């Protein structure tokens, strides 16, 4: 993802205290990783990813274990793909790089990333499959899952109380009934759901067990006509039926959090940071904020969600790959992975570490859906499909304006296939 993916900055502000929470990688004892004294490892992390106290503790543990130093260099999200691509092609690249999870296949395909199969076998046995899938390309491990975020339902408790709703729903049908009740018993808009909130749509597709592309021979083509994708679009259409939002705009046009901040919207589906955006626009709404996991068809299985986040990779051109792996063993240890999840309110790479999110209402709502989450197609060709104008968005708008899913799919599939066929 190009954006900063902090799952829950918390309405009161992000917490950057990283008290050690116990684990397996920060005791500082030399475990045989010697011969590194005097070296400096260069690590690129994105703005907002690595809290200062956390980074300081990592540096201390790394130096104690290896005798080497680590230099964190903070990067901006704007223009990062080209910057990373250029860096990986140079003779002296940064040793470790934080990369967006959906971007990982592109970098791996060009040969820019070192294989990490041995690291996965050594420390990755408990990594959640859904968050690790973006680190794997053509069956090989090219990165390590670091942190993730997904959408939740952000709702207005005052509006729900006005409608007589006391409990949050645990199934999709219960959610629809709650929205119907809000529409009947209040003058509020039940949910704000613009026609092109396509990452939510992708989550619905994931929930149906489908994908946006399929393989035909040696090439990828559109899979929009798949009945499972159609089923996902019908669910989206049902959500949109409770909304007055534009059918031809996405969640940023206007910012859905700003609409919600006005106080007459029952709910919207968004990222945790959008709650803070709403509070900034209207501080009075903070007391009415609530969160719950997007409900799925049954109470025991949340809705599918798009998992955005970051992986950590080692540059293939690095001359310090062994040292880089020692660094990864430390930052991905239970101690430091748990501390990062607690500090930033992000989903960790192991379900066993989700206890670190306790007390963070947004993160607690997001975590249950992570195991069943996924991403956009993990192929290098996919990035071109998302370029503006995004044909998936055009498909969604066409369905909401009356075309059948089959007709709408037929209208954009040629463009999708053209983009999938582009050379990378």
Coordinates of C-alpha atoms in Angstrom, one line a residue:
X1 CA 0.0 0.0 0.0
X2 CA 1.2 3.5 -0.7
X3 CA -0.5 5.0 2.3
X4 CA 0.6 4.8 5.8
X5 CA -1.2 1.8 7.3
X6 CA -1.5 2.4 11.0
X7 CA -4.6 0.4 11.9
X8 CA -5.7 2.4 15.0
X9 CA -4.1 5.6 15.9
X10 CA -6.6 5.9 18.7
X11 CA -8.7 8.9 19.1
X12 CA -6.6 10.2 22.0
X13 CA -3.4 9.8 20.0
X14 CA -0.9 7.0 19.3
X15 CA 0.8 5.2 22.1
X16 CA 4.5 5.0 21.8
X17 CA 5.5 3.5 25.1
X18 CA 7.0 0.1 24.3
X19 CA 7.5 -1.6 27.6
X20 CA 9.0 -5.0 27.0
X21 CA 6.3 -7.7 26.9
X22 CA 8.5 -10.7 27.2
X23 CA 9.6 -12.9 24.3
X24 CA 12.3 -14.8 22.5
X25 CA 14.5 -12.4 20.7
X26 CA 15.7 -9.6 22.9
X27 CA 17.7 -11.2 25.7
X28 CA 20.9 -9.8 24.2
X29 CA 22.9 -13.0 24.5
X30 CA 25.3 -13.8 21.7
X31 CA 23.9 -16.8 20.0
X32 CA 26.7 -17.4 17.6
X33 CA 26.0 -14.6 15.3
X34 CA 29.6 -13.3 15.5
X35 CA 31.9 -11.6 13.1
X36 CA 29.7 -8.6 12.7
X37 CA 31.4 -6.2 15.2
X38 CA 32.0 -2.8 13.7
X39 CA 29.5 -3.2 10.8
X40 CA 26.5 -1.0 10.3
X41 CA 23.2 -2.3 8.9
X42 CA 21.1 0.2 7.0
X43 CA 17.3 -0.2 7.4
X44 CA 14.6 1.7 5.6
X45 CA 11.3 2.1 7.5
X46 CA 8.3 4.1 6.5
X47 CA 7.2 7.3 8.2
X48 CA 5.1 6.3 11.2
X49 CA 6.0 2.6 11.2
X50 CA 8.9 2.5 13.8
X51 CA 8.2 4.4 17.0
X52 CA 11.3 6.1 18.5
X53 CA 11.4 4.1 21.7
X54 CA 10.8 0.8 19.9
X55 CA 13.7 1.6 17.5
X56 CA 16.0 2.5 20.3
X57 CA 15.3 -0.8 22.1
X58 CA 15.8 -2.7 18.9
X59 CA 19.1 -1.0 18.3
X60 CA 20.3 -1.9 21.8
X61 CA 19.3 -5.5 21.4
X62 CA 20.8 -5.8 18.0
X63 CA 24.1 -4.3 19.1
X64 CA 24.3 -6.5 22.2
X65 CA 23.6 -9.6 20.2
X66 CA 25.8 -9.0 17.1
X67 CA 28.3 -6.2 18.0
X68 CA 27.0 -4.4 15.0
X69 CA 25.0 -1.2 14.7
X70 CA 21.7 -0.5 12.9
X71 CA 20.9 2.8 11.2
X72 CA 17.2 3.4 10.7
X73 CA 16.4 5.7 7.7
X74 CA 12.8 7.0 7.6
X75 CA 11.2 7.1 4.2
X76 CA 8.0 8.9 2.9
X77 CA 5.2 6.9 1.3
X78 CA 4.9 9.4 -1.6
X79 CA 7.0 8.1 -4.5
X80 CA 8.4 5.2 -2.5
X81 CA 7.9 2.5 -5.1
X82 CA 10.2 4.2 -7.6
X83 CA 12.7 4.9 -4.8
X84 CA 12.8 1.3 -3.7
X85 CA 13.0 0.0 -7.3
X86 CA 16.0 2.3 -7.9
X87 CA 17.7 1.4 -4.6
X88 CA 17.3 -2.4 -5.3
X89 CA 19.0 -2.0 -8.7
X90 CA 22.1 -0.2 -7.2
X91 CA 25.3 -1.8 -6.1
X92 CA 25.0 -0.6 -2.5
X93 CA 21.3 -0.8 -1.6
X94 CA 19.9 -0.5 1.9
X95 CA 20.2 -3.9 3.6
X96 CA 16.7 -4.2 5.0
X97 CA 13.6 -2.5 3.5
X98 CA 10.0 -2.1 4.7
X99 CA 7.8 -2.7 1.6
X100 CA 4.1 -2.6 1.2
X101 CA 2.7 -6.1 1.2
X102 CA 0.9 -5.9 -2.1
X103 CA 4.1 -4.5 -3.7
X104 CA 6.3 -7.4 -2.6
X105 CA 5.6 -9.6 -5.7
X106 CA 6.8 -6.9 -8.0
X107 CA 10.1 -6.5 -6.3
X108 CA 10.6 -10.2 -6.0
X109 CA 9.9 -10.8 -9.7
X110 CA 12.7 -8.4 -10.7
X111 CA 15.2 -10.3 -8.6
X112 CA 15.6 -7.4 -6.1
X113 CA 14.9 -9.4 -2.9
X114 CA 16.9 -12.1 -1.2
X115 CA 15.2 -15.5 -0.5
X116 CA 14.3 -16.0 3.1
X117 CA 13.1 -19.6 3.1
X118 CA 15.6 -20.6 5.9
X119 CA 14.4 -17.7 8.0
X120 CA 10.8 -18.7 7.6
X121 CA 11.6 -22.3 8.7
X122 CA 13.5 -21.0 11.7
X123 CA 11.2 -18.3 13.1
X124 CA 8.1 -18.3 10.9
X125 CA 6.3 -21.4 11.9
X126 CA 3.5 -19.5 13.7
X127 CA 3.1 -16.7 11.2
X128 CA -0.6 -16.3 10.3
X129 CA -1.1 -17.7 6.8
X130 CA -3.2 -14.8 5.6
X131 CA -0.6 -12.1 6.5
X132 CA 2.3 -14.2 5.2
X133 CA 0.9 -14.9 1.8
X134 CA 2.1 -11.6 0.4
X135 CA 5.7 -12.5 1.3
X136 CA 5.7 -15.5 -0.9
X137 CA 6.2 -15.3 -4.6
X138 CA 6.2 -18.4 -6.9
X139 CA 6.5 -20.6 -3.9
X140 CA 9.5 -18.9 -2.3
X141 CA 9.8 -16.7 0.7
X142 CA 11.0 -13.2 -0.3
X143 CA 10.1 -11.2 2.7
X144 CA 8.8 -11.5 6.3
X145 CA 5.3 -10.3 7.4
X146 CA 5.7 -7.3 9.8
X147 CA 2.4 -5.5 10.6
X148 CA -1.1 -5.2 9.1
X149 CA -4.4 -3.3 9.2
X150 CA -7.9 -4.0 8.0
X151 CA -11.3 -2.3 8.0
X152 CA -13.9 -2.3 10.8
X153 CA -17.3 -0.9 11.3
X154 CA -17.2 2.5 12.9
X155 CA -20.6 3.4 14.3
X156 CA -22.4 6.2 16.1
X157 CA -23.6 4.9 19.4
X158 CA -26.1 7.8 19.8
X159 CA -27.7 7.1 16.5
X160 CA -28.0 3.4 17.3
X161 CA -29.5 4.2 20.7
X162 CA -32.0 6.5 19.1
X163 CA -33.1 3.6 16.9
X164 CA -33.4 1.4 20.0
X165 CA -30.5 -0.8 19.1
X166 CA -28.7 -2.1 22.1
X167 CA -26.3 -4.8 20.7
X168 CA -23.9 -4.8 17.8
X169 CA -24.5 -7.4 15.1
X170 CA -22.6 -10.7 14.8
X171 CA -23.9 -11.7 11.4
X172 CA -24.4 -9.9 8.1
X173 CA -28.1 -10.3 8.2
X174 CA -28.3 -8.9 11.7
X175 CA -26.3 -5.9 10.4
X176 CA -28.7 -5.4 7.6
X177 CA -31.6 -5.5 10.0
X178 CA -29.9 -2.9 12.2
X179 CA -29.4 -0.6 9.3
X180 CA -33.0 -1.1 8.3
X181 CA -34.1 -0.2 11.8
X182 CA -32.0 3.0 11.8
X183 CA -33.6 4.0 8.5
X184 CA -37.1 3.5 9.8
X185 CA -36.8 4.9 13.3
X186 CA -34.4 7.9 12.8
X187 CA -33.7 10.6 10.2
X188 CA -30.0 9.4 10.1
X189 CA -28.4 7.8 7.1
X190 CA -28.0 4.2 8.2
X191 CA -24.6 3.7 6.7
X192 CA -22.3 5.8 4.4
X193 CA -21.3 3.5 1.5
X194 CA -20.1 5.2 -1.6
X195 CA -20.2 3.3 -4.8
X196 CA -16.5 2.8 -5.2
X197 CA -15.2 1.7 -1.8
X198 CA -13.4 -1.0 -3.7
X199 CA -11.1 -2.3 -1.0
X200 CA -14.2 -3.1 1.0
X201 CA -15.5 -4.8 -2.1
X202 CA -12.2 -6.8 -2.4
X203 CA -12.8 -8.0 1.2
X204 CA -16.2 -9.2 0.2
X205 CA -14.7 -11.1 -2.7
X206 CA -12.1 -12.6 -0.3
X207 CA -15.0 -13.6 1.9
X208 CA -16.7 -15.4 -0.9
X209 CA -13.5 -17.4 -1.6
X210 CA -12.9 -15.7 -5.0
X211 CA -10.2 -13.7 -6.7
X212 CA -10.2 -10.8 -9.2
X213 CA -8.0 -12.7 -11.7
X214 CA -7.7 -16.2 -13.0
X215 CA -5.0 -18.0 -15.0
X216 CA -5.6 -18.9 -18.6
X217 CA -2.6 -20.7 -20.0
X218 CA 0.4 -18.6 -19.2
X219 CA -1.4 -15.4 -18.6
X220 CA -3.8 -13.8 -16.1
X221 CA -7.2 -12.4 -17.1
X222 CA -10.1 -10.8 -15.4
X223 CA -12.3 -13.0 -13.1
X224 CA -15.0 -10.4 -12.6
X225 CA -17.6 -12.7 -14.2
X226 CA -17.1 -15.4 -11.6
X227 CA -20.4 -16.1 -9.8
X228 CA -18.6 -15.7 -6.4
X229 CA -17.5 -12.2 -7.4
X230 CA -21.1 -11.5 -8.5
X231 CA -22.3 -12.7 -5.1
X232 CA -19.8 -10.3 -3.4
X233 CA -21.1 -7.4 -5.5
X234 CA -24.7 -8.2 -4.6
X235 CA -23.7 -8.0 -0.9
X236 CA -22.1 -4.6 -1.6
X237 CA -25.2 -3.5 -3.4
X238 CA -27.3 -4.4 -0.4
X239 CA -25.0 -2.2 1.8
X240 CA -25.2 0.6 -0.7
X241 CA -29.0 0.5 -0.6
X242 CA -29.0 1.9 2.9
X243 CA -26.8 4.8 1.8
X244 CA -27.3 8.1 0.1
X245 CA -23.6 8.4 -0.9
X246 CA -22.7 9.0 -4.6
X247 CA -22.5 5.8 -6.7
X248 CA -19.6 7.1 -8.7
X249 CA -17.3 8.3 -5.9
X250 CA -15.0 6.5 -3.5
X251 CA -14.6 6.8 0.3
X252 CA -12.2 9.7 -0.1
X253 CA -14.5 11.9 -2.3
X254 CA -15.7 13.3 0.0
X255 CA -13.8 11.8 3.0
X256 CA -16.3 9.5 4.6
X257 CA -15.0 10.3 8.0
X258 CA -16.0 14.0 7.5
X259 CA -19.5 12.9 6.5
X260 CA -19.7 10.7 9.6
X261 CA -18.5 13.5 11.8
X262 CA -21.6 15.5 11.2
X263 CA -23.4 13.1 13.5
X264 CA -26.3 11.9 11.4
X265 CA -24.7 8.7 10.0
X266 CA -25.2 5.4 11.7
X267 CA -22.0 3.8 10.6
X268 CA -19.3 3.5 7.9
X269 CA -16.7 0.9 7.1
X270 CA -13.2 2.2 7.3
X271 CA -9.7 2.2 8.8
X272 CA -9.1 3.0 12.4
X273 CA -7.3 6.3 11.6
X274 CA -10.6 7.5 10.0
X275 CA -12.1 7.7 13.5
X276 CA -9.5 10.2 14.5
X277 CA -10.3 12.1 11.3
X278 CA -13.9 12.3 12.3
X279 CA -13.0 13.5 15.8
X280 CA -10.7 16.2 14.4
X281 CA -13.6 17.4 12.3
X282 CA -16.1 17.3 15.2
X283 CA -14.6 16.7 18.7
X284 CA -18.0 16.2 20.2
X285 CA -18.5 13.0 18.3
X286 CA -15.7 11.2 20.2
X287 CA -18.0 10.1 23.0
X288 CA -20.3 8.4 20.6
X289 CA -17.7 6.4 18.7
X290 CA -18.0 2.6 18.7
X291 CA -16.3 -0.2 16.7
X292 CA -17.1 -3.8 15.8
X293 CA -15.8 -6.4 13.4
X294 CA -17.4 -6.5 10.0
X295 CA -19.9 -9.4 10.4
X296 CA -19.9 -12.3 8.0
X297 CA -22.6 -14.7 7.0
X298 CA -22.3 -16.6 10.3
X299 CA -21.3 -15.4 13.8
X300 CA -18.3 -17.7 13.9
X301 CA -16.6 -16.3 10.8
X302 CA -16.2 -12.5 10.3
X303 CA -16.4 -10.9 6.8
X304 CA -13.4 -11.2 4.5
X305 CA -11.2 -8.1 4.7
X306 CA -8.4 -6.6 2.6
X307 CA -5.2 -6.8 4.6
X308 CA -3.0 -3.8 4.0
X309 CA 0.4 -3.6 5.7
X310 CA 4.1 -4.0 5.4
X311 CA 6.7 -6.7 5.0
X312 CA 10.4 -6.6 5.8
X313 CA 12.7 -7.7 3.0
X314 CA 16.5 -8.1 2.5
X315 CA 18.0 -6.6 -0.6
X316 CA 19.4 -9.2 -2.9
X317 CA 22.3 -6.8 -3.5
X318 CA 23.2 -6.4 0.2
X319 CA 26.6 -7.6 1.2
X320 CA 25.3 -8.1 4.8
X321 CA 22.5 -10.6 4.2
X322 CA 23.5 -12.8 7.2
X323 CA 23.5 -9.8 9.5
X324 CA 20.2 -8.6 8.0
X325 CA 18.7 -11.9 9.0
X326 CA 19.9 -11.5 12.5
X327 CA 18.2 -8.1 12.6
X328 CA 14.9 -9.7 11.4
X329 CA 15.1 -12.4 14.1
X330 CA 15.2 -9.6 16.6
X331 CA 12.4 -7.3 15.3
X332 CA 10.2 -10.3 14.5
X333 CA 10.6 -11.8 17.9
X334 CA 7.6 -12.0 20.2
X335 CA 9.1 -9.2 22.3
X336 CA 9.5 -6.6 19.6
X337 CA 6.6 -7.7 17.3
X338 CA 4.3 -7.6 20.3
X339 CA 5.6 -4.2 21.4
X340 CA 5.1 -2.7 17.9
X341 CA 1.5 -4.0 17.8
X342 CA 0.8 -2.5 21.2
X343 CA 2.4 0.8 20.3
X344 CA 0.9 1.3 16.9
X345 CA -2.3 -0.6 17.3
X346 CA -1.5 -2.8 14.3
X347 CA -2.2 -6.5 13.6
X348 CA 0.9 -8.6 14.4
X349 CA 2.2 -11.5 12.3
X350 CA 1.0 -14.1 14.8
X351 CA -2.4 -14.6 16.2
X352 CA -0.8 -15.5 19.6
X353 CA 0.4 -11.9 19.8
X354 CA -3.0 -10.3 19.3
X355 CA -3.3 -10.0 23.1
X356 CA -0.9 -7.0 22.7
X357 CA -3.9 -5.1 21.3
X358 CA -6.0 -5.4 24.5
X359 CA -7.5 -2.0 25.4
X360 CA -7.3 -0.6 21.8
X361 CA -10.9 -0.7 20.7
X362 CA -10.3 -0.3 17.0
X363 CA -7.5 -2.9 16.9
X364 CA -9.6 -5.3 19.0
X365 CA -12.4 -5.0 16.4
X366 CA -10.0 -5.5 13.5
X367 CA -8.1 -8.5 14.8
X368 CA -10.8 -11.2 14.6
X369 CA -11.1 -10.8 10.8
X370 CA -7.3 -10.9 10.1
X371 CA -7.0 -14.7 9.9
X372 CA -9.6 -14.8 7.1
X373 CA -8.3 -11.8 5.3
X374 CA -6.4 -11.4 2.1
X375 CA -5.1 -9.0 -0.5
X376 CA -5.6 -8.0 -4.1
X377 CA -4.0 -10.5 -6.6
X378 CA -0.4 -11.1 -5.6
X379 CA 1.1 -10.8 -9.1
X380 CA 3.4 -8.1 -10.5
X381 CA 0.9 -7.3 -13.2
X382 CA -1.8 -6.3 -10.8
X383 CA -0.5 -2.8 -10.0
X384 CA -1.4 -1.6 -13.5
X385 CA -5.1 -2.6 -13.0
X386 CA -5.4 -0.2 -10.0
X387 CA -4.1 2.8 -12.0
X388 CA -6.6 5.6 -12.5
X389 CA -9.2 5.2 -13.8
X390 CA -9.6 1.9 -12.0
X391 CA -11.9 -0.4 -14.0
X392 CA -13.0 -2.2 -10.9
X393 CA -14.5 1.0 -9.7
X394 CA -16.2 1.5 -13.0
X395 CA -17.7 -2.0 -12.7
X396 CA -19.1 -1.2 -9.2
X397 CA -20.7 2.0 -10.3
X398 CA -22.3 0.4 -13.3
X399 CA -23.9 -2.3 -11.2
X400 CA -25.2 0.2 -8.6
X401 CA -26.7 2.2 -11.5
X402 CA -28.7 -0.7 -12.8
X403 CA -26.5 -2.9 -15.0
X404 CA -26.4 -6.6 -14.2
X405 CA -23.0 -7.8 -12.8
X406 CA -22.4 -9.8 -15.9
X407 CA -23.1 -6.8 -18.2
X408 CA -20.9 -4.6 -16.1
X409 CA -18.1 -7.1 -16.0
X410 CA -18.2 -7.4 -19.8
X411 CA -17.9 -3.7 -20.1
X412 CA -14.5 -3.5 -18.3
X413 CA -12.9 -6.9 -18.8
X414 CA -11.1 -5.9 -22.0
X415 CA -9.4 -3.0 -20.2
X416 CA -8.5 -5.2 -17.3
X417 CA -7.0 -7.8 -19.6
X418 CA -5.1 -5.2 -21.5
X419 CA -3.5 -4.0 -18.3
X420 CA -2.7 -7.5 -17.1
X421 CA -0.9 -8.1 -20.3
X422 CA 1.5 -5.1 -19.9
X423 CA 5.1 -5.8 -19.5
X424 CA 6.5 -5.0 -16.1

